[in-house]
Coordinates of N, CA and C in Angstrom, one line a residue:
V2 N 103.1 44.0 -156.4 CA 101.9 45.3 -156.4 C 101.7 45.9 -155.7
D3 N 101.5 45.5 -154.4 CA 101.3 46.1 -153.7 C 102.4 47.1 -153.0
N4 N 103.4 47.0 -153.4 CA 104.4 47.9 -153.0 C 104.7 49.0 -154.4
V5 N 104.4 48.9 -155.7 CA 103.9 49.8 -156.1 C 103.1 50.4 -156.1
F6 N 101.7 49.9 -156.0 CA 100.2 50.7 -155.0 C 100.9 52.1 -153.7
R7 N 101.7 51.0 -152.9 CA 102.2 52.1 -152.0 C 102.4 52.8 -152.8
Q8 N 104.2 52.9 -153.4 CA 104.9 54.0 -153.9 C 104.6 55.2 -154.3
L9 N 103.3 54.4 -154.9 CA 102.4 55.4 -156.0 C 101.6 56.1 -155.2
R10 N 101.1 55.7 -154.0 CA 100.5 56.6 -153.3 C 101.3 57.7 -152.5
T11 N 102.3 57.2 -152.2 CA 103.6 57.8 -151.6 C 103.6 58.9 -152.7
E12 N 104.1 59.1 -153.1 CA 104.6 59.7 -154.5 C 103.0 61.0 -154.7
M13 N 102.1 60.5 -154.7 CA 100.9 61.5 -155.1 C 100.5 62.0 -153.4
A14 N 101.0 61.4 -152.0 CA 100.6 62.2 -151.1 C 100.6 63.5 -151.1
G15 N 101.3 63.9 -151.6 CA 101.8 65.8 -151.3 C 100.8 66.4 -151.3
G16 N 99.9 66.5 -151.5 CA 98.2 67.6 -151.7 C 97.6 66.9 -152.6
N17 N 97.9 65.4 -153.1 CA 97.5 64.8 -153.6 C 96.5 63.7 -153.6
A18 N 96.0 63.6 -152.2 CA 95.6 61.9 -151.9 C 94.4 62.1 -151.8
E19 N 93.9 62.7 -151.9 CA 92.2 63.0 -152.5 C 92.1 61.9 -153.1
R20 N 92.6 62.6 -154.1 CA 92.8 62.4 -155.6 C 93.3 61.1 -156.1
Y21 N 94.3 60.5 -155.5 CA 94.8 58.8 -155.3 C 93.8 58.3 -155.2
E22 N 93.2 58.4 -154.1 CA 91.9 57.1 -153.4 C 90.7 57.4 -154.6
A23 N 90.3 58.6 -155.7 CA 89.5 58.4 -156.2 C 89.9 58.3 -157.4
L24 N 91.0 58.2 -157.8 CA 91.5 57.2 -159.2 C 92.2 55.9 -158.9
S25 N 93.0 55.8 -157.8 CA 93.1 54.2 -157.4 C 92.2 52.9 -158.0
H26 N 91.4 53.0 -158.1 CA 90.7 52.4 -158.3 C 90.0 52.1 -160.0
F27 N 90.9 52.9 -161.0 CA 90.5 52.6 -162.6 C 92.2 52.0 -162.5
I28 N 93.0 51.9 -161.6 CA 94.4 51.5 -162.2 C 94.4 50.5 -162.8
L29 N 94.0 49.2 -162.2 CA 94.2 48.0 -163.3 C 92.7 47.5 -163.8
G30 N 91.8 48.0 -163.8 CA 90.7 47.9 -164.9 C 89.9 48.7 -165.1
E31 N 89.2 48.5 -166.3 CA 88.1 49.9 -167.0 C 87.1 49.6 -166.3
V32 N 86.7 50.8 -165.8 CA 85.6 51.0 -165.3 C 84.6 51.6 -165.9
G33 N 83.3 51.8 -165.8 CA 82.3 52.2 -166.2 C 82.3 53.6 -166.9
D34 N 81.5 53.9 -167.5 CA 80.9 55.7 -168.1 C 81.0 56.7 -166.2
T35 N 79.3 55.5 -166.1 CA 79.0 55.9 -164.8 C 79.7 56.3 -163.9
A36 N 81.5 55.6 -163.1 CA 82.6 56.0 -162.7 C 83.2 57.2 -162.8
Y37 N 83.0 57.1 -164.2 CA 84.1 58.6 -164.4 C 83.4 59.3 -163.9
A38 N 82.3 59.9 -164.5 CA 81.4 60.9 -164.3 C 81.2 61.1 -162.2
E39 N 81.0 59.8 -162.0 CA 80.8 60.2 -160.4 C 82.3 60.5 -159.9
T40 N 83.4 60.2 -159.8 CA 84.5 60.7 -159.6 C 84.9 62.3 -159.7
A41 N 84.6 62.7 -161.4 CA 84.9 63.8 -162.0 C 83.7 64.8 -160.9
T42 N 82.6 64.5 -160.7 CA 81.6 65.1 -159.5 C 82.4 65.3 -157.9
T43 N 83.2 64.5 -157.4 CA 83.5 64.1 -156.6 C 85.3 64.9 -156.0
L44 N 85.5 64.8 -157.4 CA 86.7 65.5 -157.6 C 87.1 67.5 -157.8
G45 N 85.5 67.5 -158.5 CA 85.3 68.6 -159.1 C 86.3 69.5 -160.4
L46 N 86.1 68.0 -161.2 CA 87.1 68.0 -162.5 C 86.1 68.0 -163.7
S47 N 86.0 68.1 -164.6 CA 85.7 67.7 -166.4 C 85.6 65.8 -166.1
E48 N 84.6 65.5 -166.9 CA 85.1 64.2 -167.3 C 86.0 63.8 -167.7
S49 N 86.1 65.0 -168.6 CA 87.4 64.4 -169.7 C 89.2 64.6 -168.7
A50 N 88.8 65.8 -168.3 CA 90.1 65.8 -166.8 C 90.2 64.8 -165.9
V51 N 88.9 63.7 -165.4 CA 89.2 62.6 -164.7 C 89.9 61.6 -165.4
R52 N 89.5 61.1 -167.1 CA 89.9 60.7 -168.4 C 91.4 60.3 -168.1
S53 N 92.0 61.7 -168.1 CA 93.5 62.3 -168.3 C 94.3 62.0 -167.5
A54 N 93.6 62.0 -166.3 CA 94.4 61.5 -164.8 C 94.5 59.9 -164.7
V55 N 93.4 59.3 -165.5 CA 93.4 58.3 -165.0 C 94.4 57.5 -166.1
L56 N 94.1 58.0 -166.9 CA 95.6 57.5 -168.1 C 97.2 58.2 -167.6
R57 N 96.9 59.1 -166.8 CA 98.3 59.1 -166.2 C 98.4 58.2 -165.0
I58 N 97.8 58.3 -164.2 CA 98.1 57.6 -163.0 C 98.3 55.9 -163.6
R59 N 97.6 55.9 -164.6 CA 97.8 54.0 -165.1 C 99.6 54.4 -165.8
R60 N 99.8 55.5 -166.6 CA 101.0 55.5 -167.1 C 102.2 55.1 -166.1
R61 N 102.4 55.9 -164.9 CA 103.0 56.0 -163.6 C 103.3 54.3 -163.3
F62 N 102.1 54.3 -162.2 CA 101.7 52.5 -162.1 C 102.4 51.8 -163.1
R63 N 102.3 51.7 -164.7 CA 102.7 50.8 -165.4 C 104.5 51.3 -165.4
G64 N 104.9 52.3 -165.2 CA 105.9 52.3 -165.0 C 106.7 51.9 -163.8
L65 N 106.6 52.5 -162.8 CA 106.7 51.9 -161.8 C 106.9 50.5 -161.1
F66 N 105.6 49.8 -161.8 CA 105.4 48.3 -161.7 C 106.8 47.2 -162.6
R67 N 106.9 48.1 -163.9 CA 107.9 47.6 -164.5 C 109.6 47.8 -164.3
E68 N 109.5 48.6 -163.0 CA 110.7 48.9 -162.6 C 110.7 48.2 -161.2
A69 N 110.0 47.4 -160.7 CA 110.0 46.6 -160.0 C 110.0 45.4 -160.1
V70 N 109.4 45.1 -161.7 CA 109.4 43.6 -162.2 C 111.1 43.5 -162.6
R71 N 111.3 44.3 -162.9 CA 113.1 44.6 -164.2 C 113.9 44.3 -162.8
Q72 N 113.7 44.2 -161.6 CA 114.8 44.4 -160.8 C 114.6 43.0 -159.7
T73 N 113.8 42.1 -160.2 CA 113.5 41.1 -159.5 C 114.1 39.4 -160.7
V74 N 113.8 40.5 -162.3 CA 114.3 38.9 -163.0 C 115.6 39.1 -163.9
G75 N 116.0 37.7 -164.5 CA 117.6 37.7 -164.7 C 117.7 38.6 -165.5
S76 N 117.1 39.1 -166.8 CA 117.5 39.9 -167.4 C 116.6 40.9 -168.2
T77 N 117.0 41.9 -168.9 CA 115.4 42.8 -169.1 C 114.8 42.4 -170.1
E78 N 115.0 41.6 -171.2 CA 114.0 40.8 -172.3 C 112.9 39.7 -171.3
D79 N 113.4 39.5 -169.8 CA 112.1 38.9 -169.3 C 111.1 39.6 -168.7
V80 N 111.1 41.2 -168.8 CA 110.3 41.5 -168.4 C 108.9 42.0 -168.4
D81 N 108.5 41.9 -169.7 CA 107.5 42.2 -170.6 C 106.8 40.9 -169.9
E82 N 107.4 39.4 -170.1 CA 106.5 38.4 -169.9 C 106.3 37.8 -168.3
E83 N 107.1 38.4 -167.8 CA 106.8 38.5 -166.3 C 105.7 39.2 -165.9
M84 N 105.5 40.4 -166.4 CA 104.6 41.9 -166.1 C 103.4 40.8 -166.5
R85 N 103.2 40.3 -167.4 CA 102.2 39.3 -167.9 C 101.4 38.4 -167.3
H86 N 102.5 37.6 -167.0 CA 102.4 36.6 -165.6 C 101.8 37.2 -163.9
L87 N 102.4 38.5 -163.8 CA 101.7 38.6 -162.9 C 100.5 39.6 -163.1
L88 N 100.2 40.2 -164.2 CA 99.1 40.6 -164.2 C 97.5 39.8 -164.6
I89 N 98.0 38.3 -165.3 CA 97.0 37.5 -164.7 C 96.8 36.7 -163.7
A90 N 97.9 36.7 -163.3 CA 97.6 36.3 -161.3 C 96.6 36.7 -160.8
I91 N 96.9 38.3 -161.2 CA 95.9 39.5 -160.0 C 94.7 39.6 -160.6
S92 N 94.6 39.4 -161.2 CA 93.3 39.2 -162.1 C 92.2 38.7 -161.8

């Protein structure tokens, strides 16, 4: 999971490091409405733009996470089950 966060940070570092830092705490859990508003103010975006950015960063995280898990399990059928176990463990 740490490697996936590092990879995502590296991908977004090209001009988006501030955005990554502001959005990264939304990746694994739902954060209250005030956090969206505060983040929107910090980044100079609308709240709906922040919500869209959160959806995109979560989607990318999920894709990277799936690929990382796929490389560690014996078959592709085991990926979803392993992802569930890992997410429960880190929650």
